[in-house]
Amino acid sequence: MFSLQTLASGLLAASLCVPVAAAPPFFNPFVRHNLAATLGPQLSSGAALYTKSDSDFAKHDERWTQWNAPTFSAVVEPASEKDVVATIQYATSNGIPFFAQGGGHGYSGTLSIIQNAIMIKLQTNFGSALYNAHDKSVSVGGGAKYSVLAEAAYAAGRELTVGSCPCVGAVGGALSGGHGRLQGKHGLGLDALKSMRVILANGTALDVSAENNVDLWWGMRGAGQNYGVVVSATFNTFPETPGAMHYDGELILDGTQLEEVFEILNEMVPTWPAGLAFDVLFAAFPGSLNPVIVLSMIYAGPKREAAKYTHRFAALKGSLMFSEHMYTWADLPFKAAGGSIAASCGTTKLRSTYSNNVRTFDPKVQRDAWNKYGEFLQAYPNANGTGVLWEIFGTQRVTEIPANASSYAFRDRVTMIGLLQFDYTDPSILPGIEAYGKAWRQQSIENSGWDDDKLYVYPNYARGDEPLDSLFGYEHWRIEKLRQLKKEYDPTDAFRGYHDVWSHPGKDHHGHSERGDLK
Ligand SMILES: Cc1cc2nc3c(=O)[nH]c(=O)nc-3n(C[C@H](O)[C@H](O)[C@H](O)COP(=O)(O)OP(=O)(O)OC[C@H]3O[C@@H](n4cnc5c(N)ncnc54)[C@H](O)[C@@H]3O)c2cc1C
């Protein structure tokens, strides 16, 4: 994803920050008055505990989006596995919800079911990475950012698939997939996972891998947020790209070339190289309501090789800007697309998405989508950070891995991921957002190029109103297996915030959420 405010200029733009939403009333008097006194002594000396009575509490529970965000009555920064266990046991025995925060960039609307919870904030003391020379793996804490994982691998001359954005949680991403530019070469983030240390809701700590707790290993690689807190994870790595430099081409077009862009993409997709990764984006310059097309073209290799795939775009008439750079792999998340992806790391905004995966583009449909995007900007000028993004990455290694190897369902449907990403400040425009978002998604389903008219969503990009099988697979056994695992490992449904496998359109089995009817 991009910070659409920064894209066109490639500079950090003024951010349209909104104040942190006022926290809901802290209604549990026992917790308000006693949490510091009762939970505090159970934590190690390195841990920290913040409650609403701390004047700077708002800075401790920040998240990427305020839309349908979870809310918190306390934040614990554990310093040890024991602290995580103690916090979970305290929360469950007092009937208080808890929530493991990794990178804080999850944005599913389902997270709003978590209210007045204790946040277990992992990034502070579980945010580092260590390269293991003996088997060339990297072990990370459950809150390590993608940039931390990448830097540890890169320093050892290794690489793996990480997301495009440096500040997203590496474990949070991998639990539902871990889609990234090198996936054509190395598979998804979850495919690189070697093992995880998981704390269940009853406080039990488990080693989870292909050798230990293998049923949970299957479920946690695709629907992992449903079962436990991952305090640490180990990822396999791969030899770095020869030359260790990656091509970055950035092209901005005025939109007259739209049909040509999508026709060229359609021609390229059947033979898309494993190391090529494009982002194609409808966006607007800061302060402008006129859309532009932005192409971010990244290739794992030298410029002369990249040119084989980029020259037709670079030659399009009427481009507003074209620039080329070579970056190290570890620098890519910060520098690609003019730094605009890294700039999307901020907090305290209202952001949400609609998503669908497609096989081909119909240029006429994309023209219509472009027109509708322009109409949205005119109608809602304060939401001009909104954009329509297509991510087109290699799929070779992703599809080589058998579909039943993990609970990640749509290996053969990750060809082109579409995201309509809203970025706005005025919550009253939500009805307009929903009307446009649902219409865009429906148009995308009907013109996806698949041999059915089904919705295929990458779970980490889901809004949360989609049917569960559009995230976890249309083969019924998949959801059934995930629910069996839930019964075994999380029978009280403590981990219900992120696409709970119990939920379905209508009330879930606790009467908690209504998928398909988010606020
Ligand atoms: C700007 C931006 C860019 C993105 N780019 C990419 C990308 O390139 N590729 C990609 O695949 N995805 C990408 N995503 C999506 C991202 O993978 C998901 O939003 C993911 O949920 C973020 O994980 P997090 O740890 O940062 O978020 P959090 O909000 O901390 O967590 C999200 C969910 O995962 C759970 N969770 C997180 N860590 C743990 C843990 N250690 N143990 C147990 N549960 C945990 C949380 O409890 C929560 O339910 C992007 C998102 C954003 C906002």
Coordinates of C-alpha atoms and ligand atoms in Angstrom, one line a residue:
M1 CA 0.0 0.0 0.0
F2 CA 1.0 3.6 -0.5
S3 CA 0.5 6.8 1.3
L4 CA -1.4 8.3 -1.6
Q5 CA -0.7 11.8 -0.5
T6 CA 3.0 11.3 -1.2
L7 CA 3.0 9.3 -4.3
A8 CA 3.1 11.7 -7.1
S9 CA 5.7 14.0 -5.7
G10 CA 7.7 11.2 -4.1
L11 CA 8.0 13.5 -1.1
L12 CA 6.6 13.2 2.3
A13 CA 3.3 15.0 2.1
A14 CA 1.3 16.8 4.7
S15 CA -0.6 14.1 6.5
L16 CA -4.3 14.5 7.0
C17 CA -4.1 13.5 10.7
V18 CA -7.2 13.3 12.7
P19 CA -7.2 13.4 16.5
V20 CA -7.1 10.0 18.1
A21 CA -10.8 9.1 18.6
A22 CA -12.0 9.6 22.1
A23 CA -11.8 6.4 24.0
P24 CA -15.1 4.9 25.1
P25 CA -15.9 5.1 28.8
F26 CA -13.7 2.9 30.9
F27 CA -16.6 1.1 32.5
N28 CA -15.1 -1.6 34.6
P29 CA -14.3 0.1 37.9
F30 CA -12.4 -2.9 39.3
V31 CA -10.0 -2.7 36.5
R32 CA -9.7 1.0 36.5
H33 CA -8.8 1.2 40.1
N34 CA -6.9 -2.0 40.5
L35 CA -5.3 -3.2 37.3
A36 CA -2.0 -1.5 38.1
A37 CA -2.1 -2.9 41.6
T38 CA -3.2 -6.4 40.7
L39 CA -1.6 -7.2 37.3
G40 CA 1.4 -5.0 37.8
P41 CA 3.1 -7.1 40.5
Q42 CA 2.7 -10.2 38.4
L43 CA 4.9 -8.8 35.6
S44 CA 8.6 -8.8 35.5
S45 CA 10.7 -5.7 36.2
G46 CA 11.3 -5.1 32.5
A47 CA 7.6 -5.0 31.6
A48 CA 5.5 -1.8 31.4
L49 CA 1.9 -1.3 32.1
Y50 CA -0.1 1.8 31.1
T51 CA -3.7 2.5 32.0
K52 CA -6.2 5.2 31.2
S53 CA -5.0 7.2 34.2
D54 CA -1.7 7.8 32.4
S55 CA -2.0 11.2 30.8
D56 CA -0.1 10.0 27.7
F57 CA -2.1 6.8 27.3
A58 CA -3.1 7.7 23.8
K59 CA 0.4 7.3 22.5
H60 CA 0.7 3.8 23.8
D61 CA -2.4 2.3 22.1
E62 CA -2.0 3.9 18.6
R63 CA -2.9 2.0 15.5
W64 CA -2.7 2.5 11.8
T65 CA -6.3 3.2 11.4
Q66 CA -9.0 4.5 13.7
W67 CA -11.8 3.0 11.5
N68 CA -13.5 0.2 13.4
A69 CA -10.4 -0.1 15.6
P70 CA -10.2 -2.1 18.8
T71 CA -10.2 0.0 22.0
F72 CA -8.1 -0.5 25.0
S73 CA -8.3 0.1 28.7
A74 CA -4.7 -0.9 29.4
V75 CA -1.5 -1.6 27.5
V76 CA 1.1 -4.2 28.7
E77 CA 4.5 -4.2 27.2
P78 CA 5.7 -7.7 28.2
A79 CA 9.4 -8.3 28.7
S80 CA 9.3 -12.1 28.8
E81 CA 7.1 -15.0 27.8
K82 CA 6.0 -15.3 31.4
D83 CA 4.7 -11.7 31.3
V84 CA 2.6 -12.7 28.2
V85 CA 1.2 -15.7 30.0
A86 CA 0.5 -13.7 33.2
T87 CA -1.3 -11.0 31.3
I88 CA -3.4 -13.5 29.4
Q89 CA -4.3 -15.4 32.5
Y90 CA -5.1 -12.2 34.4
A91 CA -7.4 -11.1 31.5
T92 CA -9.2 -14.4 31.1
S93 CA -9.7 -14.8 34.8
N94 CA -11.2 -11.3 35.1
G95 CA -13.3 -11.6 32.0
I96 CA -11.4 -8.9 30.2
P97 CA -10.7 -9.2 26.5
F98 CA -7.1 -9.1 25.4
F99 CA -5.4 -8.4 22.1
A100 CA -1.9 -9.1 20.9
Q101 CA -0.5 -6.2 18.9
G102 CA 2.3 -6.9 16.5
G103 CA 3.0 -4.0 14.1
G104 CA -0.4 -2.4 14.7
H105 CA -1.3 -2.3 11.0
G106 CA -4.2 -4.7 10.9
Y107 CA -7.3 -2.9 9.6
S108 CA -10.0 -5.5 9.3
G109 CA -13.3 -4.0 10.5
T110 CA -13.8 -7.2 12.5
L111 CA -11.3 -5.8 15.1
S112 CA -14.0 -3.5 16.5
I113 CA -15.3 -6.5 18.4
I114 CA -12.3 -6.0 20.7
Q115 CA -13.4 -3.3 23.2
N116 CA -11.9 -2.1 26.4
A117 CA -9.3 -4.8 26.1
I118 CA -5.8 -5.2 27.5
M119 CA -3.4 -4.7 24.7
I120 CA -0.3 -7.0 24.8
K121 CA 2.0 -4.8 22.9
L122 CA 4.8 -7.0 21.4
Q123 CA 6.7 -4.5 19.4
T124 CA 8.5 -2.9 22.3
N125 CA 10.3 -5.9 23.8
F126 CA 9.5 -8.6 21.2
G127 CA 10.5 -6.5 18.2
S128 CA 14.0 -7.6 17.3
A129 CA 15.5 -10.2 15.0
L130 CA 18.4 -12.5 15.2
Y131 CA 20.2 -14.3 12.3
N132 CA 20.9 -18.0 13.1
A133 CA 24.1 -18.8 11.2
H134 CA 23.9 -22.6 11.8
D135 CA 20.8 -23.0 9.7
K136 CA 20.6 -19.6 7.9
S137 CA 17.2 -18.7 9.5
V138 CA 16.1 -15.5 11.3
S139 CA 14.2 -15.6 14.6
V140 CA 12.0 -12.6 15.3
G141 CA 9.9 -11.5 18.2
G142 CA 6.1 -11.5 17.7
G143 CA 6.1 -7.8 17.2
A144 CA 9.1 -7.4 14.8
K145 CA 8.5 -5.1 11.8
Y146 CA 9.2 -6.3 8.3
S147 CA 12.1 -3.9 8.2
V148 CA 13.7 -5.5 11.2
L149 CA 13.4 -9.0 9.7
A150 CA 14.7 -7.8 6.3
E151 CA 17.7 -6.1 7.8
A152 CA 18.7 -9.2 9.8
A153 CA 18.6 -11.4 6.7
Y154 CA 20.2 -8.8 4.4
A155 CA 23.1 -8.3 6.8
A156 CA 23.9 -12.0 6.3
G157 CA 23.6 -11.9 2.5
R158 CA 20.2 -13.6 2.6
E159 CA 16.6 -12.6 1.6
L160 CA 13.0 -13.8 1.9
T161 CA 9.6 -12.5 1.0
V162 CA 8.6 -9.5 3.1
G163 CA 5.8 -7.0 2.6
S164 CA 6.3 -3.8 0.7
C165 CA 5.8 -1.6 3.8
P166 CA 8.6 -1.6 6.4
C167 CA 6.4 -0.9 9.5
V168 CA 3.9 -3.8 9.2
G169 CA 4.4 -6.7 11.6
A170 CA 6.3 -9.6 10.1
V171 CA 4.5 -12.2 12.2
G172 CA 1.1 -10.4 11.8
G173 CA 1.6 -10.5 8.0
A174 CA 2.7 -14.1 7.9
L175 CA -0.2 -15.4 10.0
S176 CA -2.6 -14.7 7.2
G177 CA -0.2 -15.0 4.2
G178 CA 2.7 -12.5 3.9
H179 CA 2.4 -11.4 0.3
G180 CA 5.5 -9.6 -1.1
R181 CA 7.6 -8.8 -4.1
L182 CA 9.8 -11.8 -3.8
Q183 CA 7.0 -14.3 -3.5
G184 CA 7.5 -15.6 -7.1
K185 CA 11.0 -16.7 -6.0
H186 CA 10.5 -17.7 -2.4
G187 CA 6.8 -18.1 -1.7
L188 CA 4.7 -16.3 0.8
G189 CA 5.9 -15.1 4.2
L190 CA 4.1 -18.1 5.8
D191 CA 5.9 -20.5 3.5
A192 CA 9.2 -19.4 5.0
L193 CA 8.1 -20.0 8.5
K194 CA 10.0 -22.7 10.2
S195 CA 8.5 -22.6 13.7
M196 CA 6.5 -20.5 16.1
R197 CA 6.3 -20.2 19.9
V198 CA 2.6 -19.8 20.7
I199 CA 0.8 -18.9 23.9
L200 CA -2.8 -20.2 24.0
A201 CA -5.7 -18.4 25.8
N202 CA -5.3 -20.8 28.8
G203 CA -1.7 -19.8 29.2
T204 CA -0.1 -23.0 27.7
A205 CA 3.0 -22.3 25.7
L206 CA 3.5 -24.5 22.6
D207 CA 6.2 -25.0 20.0
V208 CA 4.4 -25.2 16.7
S209 CA 6.2 -26.4 13.5
A210 CA 6.1 -29.2 10.9
E211 CA 7.2 -31.5 13.7
N212 CA 5.3 -30.2 16.7
N213 CA 1.5 -29.6 17.0
V214 CA 1.2 -30.1 13.3
D215 CA -2.5 -29.5 13.1
L216 CA -2.1 -26.1 14.6
W217 CA 0.9 -25.5 12.3
W218 CA -1.5 -26.0 9.4
G219 CA -4.1 -23.7 10.8
M220 CA -1.8 -20.9 11.9
R221 CA -0.4 -20.5 8.5
G222 CA -3.4 -18.8 6.9
A223 CA -5.8 -18.2 9.8
G224 CA -3.2 -17.7 12.5
Q225 CA -4.7 -14.8 14.4
N226 CA -7.5 -17.2 15.6
Y227 CA -5.5 -19.4 17.9
G228 CA -2.8 -17.8 20.1
V229 CA -0.2 -15.2 20.7
V230 CA 3.0 -15.8 18.8
V231 CA 5.8 -14.6 21.0
S232 CA 8.5 -15.6 18.5
A233 CA 8.9 -17.1 15.1
T234 CA 11.7 -18.4 13.0
F235 CA 11.8 -17.8 9.2
N236 CA 14.0 -19.7 6.6
T237 CA 16.0 -17.4 4.3
F238 CA 17.4 -17.7 0.8
P239 CA 20.5 -16.6 -1.0
E240 CA 20.2 -13.0 -1.9
T241 CA 19.6 -11.8 -5.5
P242 CA 22.8 -12.0 -7.5
G243 CA 24.3 -8.5 -7.4
A244 CA 22.1 -7.7 -4.4
M245 CA 20.6 -4.7 -6.0
H246 CA 17.0 -4.2 -7.1
Y247 CA 15.6 -2.0 -9.9
D248 CA 13.0 0.6 -9.0
G249 CA 11.2 2.4 -11.8
E250 CA 8.5 5.0 -11.1
L251 CA 6.1 6.3 -13.8
I252 CA 3.3 8.7 -13.5
L253 CA 0.7 9.0 -16.3
D254 CA -2.1 11.4 -16.9
G255 CA -4.7 8.6 -17.6
T256 CA -5.0 8.9 -21.3
Q257 CA -2.9 5.8 -21.6
L258 CA -5.1 3.7 -19.3
E259 CA -6.2 1.1 -21.9
E260 CA -2.7 0.6 -23.2
V261 CA -1.4 0.1 -19.6
F262 CA -3.9 -2.7 -18.9
E263 CA -3.5 -4.3 -22.4
I264 CA 0.3 -4.5 -21.9
L265 CA -0.3 -5.9 -18.4
N266 CA -2.7 -8.6 -19.7
E267 CA -0.1 -9.6 -22.3
M268 CA 2.7 -9.8 -19.7
V269 CA 0.8 -11.7 -16.9
P270 CA 1.0 -15.2 -18.4
T271 CA 4.8 -15.1 -18.4
W272 CA 5.3 -12.7 -15.5
P273 CA 8.8 -13.3 -14.2
A274 CA 9.3 -14.4 -10.6
G275 CA 11.3 -11.4 -9.6
L276 CA 9.1 -8.7 -11.1
A277 CA 6.6 -6.8 -8.9
F278 CA 4.4 -4.0 -10.1
D279 CA 2.0 -1.7 -8.3
V280 CA -0.5 0.1 -10.5
L281 CA -2.3 2.8 -8.7
F282 CA -5.1 5.4 -9.4
A283 CA -4.2 8.3 -7.1
A284 CA -4.4 12.0 -6.9
F285 CA -1.7 14.6 -6.2
P286 CA -2.0 16.3 -2.8
G287 CA -4.7 18.9 -3.1
S288 CA -5.8 17.8 -6.5
L289 CA -9.0 16.0 -7.5
N290 CA -7.6 14.8 -10.9
P291 CA -6.5 11.2 -10.9
V292 CA -3.2 10.0 -12.2
I293 CA -1.9 6.5 -12.9
V294 CA 1.2 5.6 -10.9
L295 CA 3.3 2.6 -11.8
S296 CA 5.9 1.3 -9.3
M297 CA 8.0 -1.2 -11.2
I298 CA 10.4 -3.2 -9.1
Y299 CA 12.7 -6.0 -10.4
A300 CA 15.0 -8.2 -8.4
G301 CA 18.0 -7.7 -10.7
P302 CA 19.9 -5.2 -12.9
K303 CA 18.4 -2.3 -14.9
R304 CA 19.1 -3.9 -18.3
E305 CA 17.1 -7.0 -17.4
A306 CA 14.3 -4.9 -15.9
A307 CA 14.1 -2.9 -19.1
K308 CA 12.7 -6.0 -20.9
Y309 CA 9.6 -5.6 -18.8
T310 CA 9.4 -1.8 -18.3
H311 CA 10.3 -0.4 -21.7
R312 CA 6.8 -0.5 -23.1
F313 CA 5.5 1.5 -20.2
A314 CA 8.3 3.9 -20.2
A315 CA 7.6 4.6 -23.9
L316 CA 4.0 5.5 -23.3
K317 CA 3.2 9.0 -24.6
G318 CA 2.2 11.7 -22.2
S319 CA 4.0 10.6 -19.0
L320 CA 4.2 13.2 -16.3
M321 CA 7.3 11.7 -14.6
F322 CA 9.6 8.7 -15.1
S323 CA 12.5 8.0 -12.8
E324 CA 14.8 5.0 -12.2
H325 CA 16.9 3.9 -9.3
M326 CA 18.8 0.9 -8.0
Y327 CA 18.4 0.0 -4.3
T328 CA 19.6 -2.7 -1.9
W329 CA 16.9 -5.1 -0.9
A330 CA 16.8 -3.8 2.7
D331 CA 16.4 -0.3 1.4
L332 CA 13.5 -1.1 -0.9
P333 CA 10.7 -0.8 1.7
F334 CA 11.9 2.7 2.6
K335 CA 12.8 4.0 -0.8
A336 CA 10.6 2.3 -3.4
A337 CA 8.0 4.5 -5.0
G338 CA 9.7 7.6 -3.8
G339 CA 9.4 6.5 -0.2
S340 CA 5.6 6.7 -0.4
I341 CA 5.0 3.2 0.9
A342 CA 7.1 3.8 4.0
A343 CA 5.2 7.1 4.4
S344 CA 2.0 5.2 4.8
C345 CA 3.2 4.0 8.2
G346 CA 1.5 6.8 10.2
T347 CA -1.2 6.4 12.8
T348 CA -4.4 8.1 13.9
K349 CA -6.1 8.3 10.5
L350 CA -9.3 6.8 9.2
R351 CA -8.4 4.2 6.6
S352 CA -10.2 1.2 5.3
T353 CA -10.2 -1.0 2.2
Y354 CA -12.2 -3.2 -0.2
S355 CA -10.4 -6.0 -2.0
N356 CA -10.6 -8.7 -4.7
N357 CA -8.1 -10.8 -6.7
V358 CA -8.5 -11.0 -10.5
R359 CA -6.9 -13.1 -13.3
T360 CA -7.1 -10.5 -16.1
F361 CA -8.0 -6.8 -16.7
D362 CA -10.7 -5.6 -18.9
P363 CA -9.5 -2.2 -20.1
K364 CA -13.0 -0.9 -20.6
V365 CA -13.9 -1.9 -17.0
Q366 CA -10.8 -0.2 -15.8
R367 CA -11.7 3.0 -17.7
D368 CA -15.1 2.9 -16.0
A369 CA -13.4 2.3 -12.6
W370 CA -11.1 5.2 -13.3
N371 CA -14.1 7.5 -14.1
K372 CA -15.9 6.4 -10.9
Y373 CA -12.7 7.0 -8.9
G374 CA -12.6 10.6 -10.3
E375 CA -16.3 11.1 -9.4
F376 CA -15.6 9.9 -5.9
L377 CA -12.8 12.4 -5.5
Q378 CA -15.0 15.2 -6.7
A379 CA -17.8 14.2 -4.3
Y380 CA -15.4 13.8 -1.4
P381 CA -12.5 16.1 -1.9
N382 CA -11.2 15.6 1.7
A383 CA -10.7 11.9 0.9
N384 CA -8.3 12.6 -1.9
G385 CA -5.7 10.3 -0.3
T386 CA -7.9 7.4 -1.5
G387 CA -6.7 5.2 -4.3
V388 CA -7.2 2.1 -6.3
L389 CA -4.2 -0.2 -6.2
W390 CA -3.4 -3.4 -8.2
E391 CA -0.5 -5.5 -7.0
I392 CA 1.0 -7.8 -9.6
F393 CA 3.8 -9.9 -8.2
G394 CA 5.3 -13.2 -9.4
T395 CA 3.4 -16.4 -8.3
Q396 CA 5.7 -19.2 -9.4
R397 CA 6.9 -20.4 -5.9
V398 CA 3.5 -19.6 -4.3
T399 CA 1.7 -22.0 -6.7
E400 CA 4.3 -24.7 -6.6
I401 CA 3.5 -25.3 -2.9
P402 CA 0.5 -27.7 -2.6
A403 CA -2.8 -26.0 -1.8
N404 CA -3.5 -28.2 1.2
A405 CA 0.0 -27.6 2.8
S406 CA -1.5 -24.8 5.0
S407 CA -4.8 -23.1 5.7
Y408 CA -3.9 -20.3 3.2
A409 CA -6.5 -21.1 0.5
F410 CA -6.0 -19.2 -2.7
R411 CA -2.5 -19.9 -3.9
D412 CA -3.8 -20.1 -7.5
R413 CA -5.8 -16.9 -7.0
V414 CA -3.1 -14.4 -6.0
T415 CA -2.3 -13.3 -9.5
M416 CA -3.4 -9.7 -9.2
I417 CA -4.7 -8.3 -5.9
G418 CA -7.0 -5.3 -6.1
L419 CA -7.3 -2.8 -3.2
L420 CA -9.6 0.2 -3.0
Q421 CA -8.0 2.0 -0.1
F422 CA -9.8 4.8 1.6
D423 CA -8.0 7.6 3.4
Y424 CA -10.2 10.2 5.0
T425 CA -10.8 12.4 7.9
D426 CA -14.6 12.9 8.1
P427 CA -16.4 9.8 9.5
S428 CA -19.7 11.1 8.2
I429 CA -18.7 10.2 4.6
L430 CA -18.8 6.5 5.5
P431 CA -22.1 5.8 3.6
G432 CA -20.5 7.3 0.4
I433 CA -17.4 5.1 1.0
E434 CA -19.5 2.0 1.4
A435 CA -21.6 2.6 -1.6
Y436 CA -18.5 3.2 -3.8
G437 CA -16.5 0.4 -2.2
K438 CA -19.1 -2.2 -2.6
A439 CA -19.9 -1.2 -6.2
W440 CA -16.1 -1.3 -7.1
R441 CA -15.7 -4.7 -5.5
Q442 CA -18.8 -6.1 -7.3
Q443 CA -17.6 -4.8 -10.6
S444 CA -14.2 -6.4 -9.9
I445 CA -15.9 -9.7 -9.1
E446 CA -18.0 -9.7 -12.3
N447 CA -15.0 -8.9 -14.5
S448 CA -12.3 -10.9 -12.7
G449 CA -11.5 -13.2 -15.6
W450 CA -11.9 -16.2 -13.3
D451 CA -14.2 -19.0 -14.6
D452 CA -16.7 -18.2 -11.8
D453 CA -18.1 -15.0 -10.3
K454 CA -16.7 -15.6 -6.9
L455 CA -14.9 -13.2 -4.5
Y456 CA -11.3 -14.1 -3.8
V457 CA -9.8 -12.1 -1.0
Y458 CA -6.3 -12.1 0.4
P459 CA -7.3 -12.3 4.2
N460 CA -4.9 -9.6 5.3
Y461 CA -6.5 -7.1 2.8
A462 CA -10.1 -8.1 3.7
R463 CA -12.5 -5.5 5.0
G464 CA -14.2 -8.0 7.3
D465 CA -17.7 -7.9 5.7
E466 CA -16.9 -10.7 3.2
P467 CA -18.2 -14.3 3.5
L468 CA -15.6 -16.4 5.4
D469 CA -15.1 -18.8 2.4
S470 CA -13.9 -15.9 0.2
L471 CA -11.0 -15.6 2.7
F472 CA -10.4 -19.2 3.8
G473 CA -11.5 -21.2 0.8
Y474 CA -14.7 -22.4 -0.9
E475 CA -13.9 -26.1 -0.1
H476 CA -16.0 -26.7 2.9
W477 CA -13.4 -28.9 4.7
R478 CA -11.2 -25.9 5.1
I479 CA -13.5 -23.9 7.4
E480 CA -14.5 -27.1 9.1
K481 CA -10.9 -27.9 9.9
L482 CA -10.2 -24.4 11.1
R483 CA -13.3 -24.6 13.4
Q484 CA -12.1 -28.0 14.8
L485 CA -8.8 -26.4 15.6
K486 CA -10.6 -23.5 17.3
K487 CA -12.5 -26.0 19.5
E488 CA -9.3 -27.6 20.5
Y489 CA -7.0 -24.7 21.0
D490 CA -9.3 -21.7 21.7
P491 CA -12.6 -23.1 22.9
T492 CA -13.6 -19.8 24.5
D493 CA -13.0 -17.9 21.3
A494 CA -10.6 -15.5 23.1
F495 CA -8.9 -14.8 19.8
R496 CA -11.9 -13.6 17.9
G497 CA -10.9 -10.2 16.6
Y498 CA -9.4 -11.0 13.2
H499 CA -11.7 -12.9 10.8
D500 CA -12.9 -15.2 13.5
V501 CA -13.5 -18.6 11.9
W502 CA -16.7 -19.0 13.9
S503 CA -18.2 -15.8 12.4
H504 CA -20.5 -15.8 9.4
P505 CA -22.9 -13.2 7.9
G506 CA -25.2 -12.6 10.8
K507 CA -24.3 -13.1 14.4
D508 CA -21.5 -15.4 15.4
H509 CA -21.9 -18.2 17.9
H510 CA -21.5 -15.7 20.8
G511 CA -23.9 -13.2 19.2
H512 CA -20.8 -10.9 19.0
S513 CA -20.3 -9.8 15.4
E514 CA -22.2 -9.4 12.3
R515 CA -20.0 -10.0 9.3
G516 CA -21.5 -8.2 6.4
D517 CA -22.8 -5.3 8.5
L518 CA -19.8 -3.4 9.9
K519 CA -20.2 0.0 11.4
Ligands
LIG1 C1 0.4 0.3 5.1 C2 0.2 -1.2 5.0 C3 1.0 -2.0 4.1 C4 0.8 -3.4 4.0 N1 1.5 -4.1 3.1 C5 1.4 -5.4 3.1 C6 2.2 -6.2 2.3 O1 3.0 -5.7 1.5 N2 2.0 -7.5 2.3 C7 1.1 -8.1 3.1 O2 1.0 -9.4 3.1 N3 0.3 -7.4 3.9 C8 0.5 -6.1 3.9 N4 -0.4 -5.4 4.7 C9 -1.4 -6.0 5.5 C10 -0.9 -6.6 6.8 O3 -0.3 -7.9 6.5 C11 -2.0 -6.8 7.8 O4 -2.6 -5.6 8.0 C12 -1.5 -7.5 9.1 O5 -2.6 -7.9 9.8 C13 -0.7 -6.5 9.9 O6 -0.1 -7.1 10.9 P1 0.4 -6.2 12.1 O7 1.1 -7.1 13.1 O8 1.2 -5.0 11.6 O9 -0.9 -5.7 12.7 P2 -1.7 -5.8 14.1 O10 -2.8 -4.8 14.1 O11 -0.7 -5.7 15.2 O12 -2.2 -7.3 14.1 C14 -3.2 -7.7 13.2 C15 -3.8 -8.9 13.7 O13 -2.8 -9.9 13.8 C16 -2.7 -10.3 15.2 N5 -1.3 -10.4 15.5 C17 -0.3 -9.6 15.2 N6 0.9 -10.1 15.7 C18 0.6 -11.2 16.3 C19 1.3 -12.2 17.1 N7 2.7 -12.0 17.2 N8 0.7 -13.2 17.6 C20 -0.6 -13.4 17.5 N9 -1.4 -12.5 16.8 C21 -0.8 -11.4 16.2 C22 -3.3 -9.2 16.0 O14 -3.8 -9.7 17.2 C23 -4.5 -8.8 15.1 O15 -5.6 -9.6 15.2 C24 -0.2 -4.0 4.8 C25 -1.0 -3.2 5.7 C26 -0.8 -1.8 5.8 C27 -1.6 -1.0 6.7

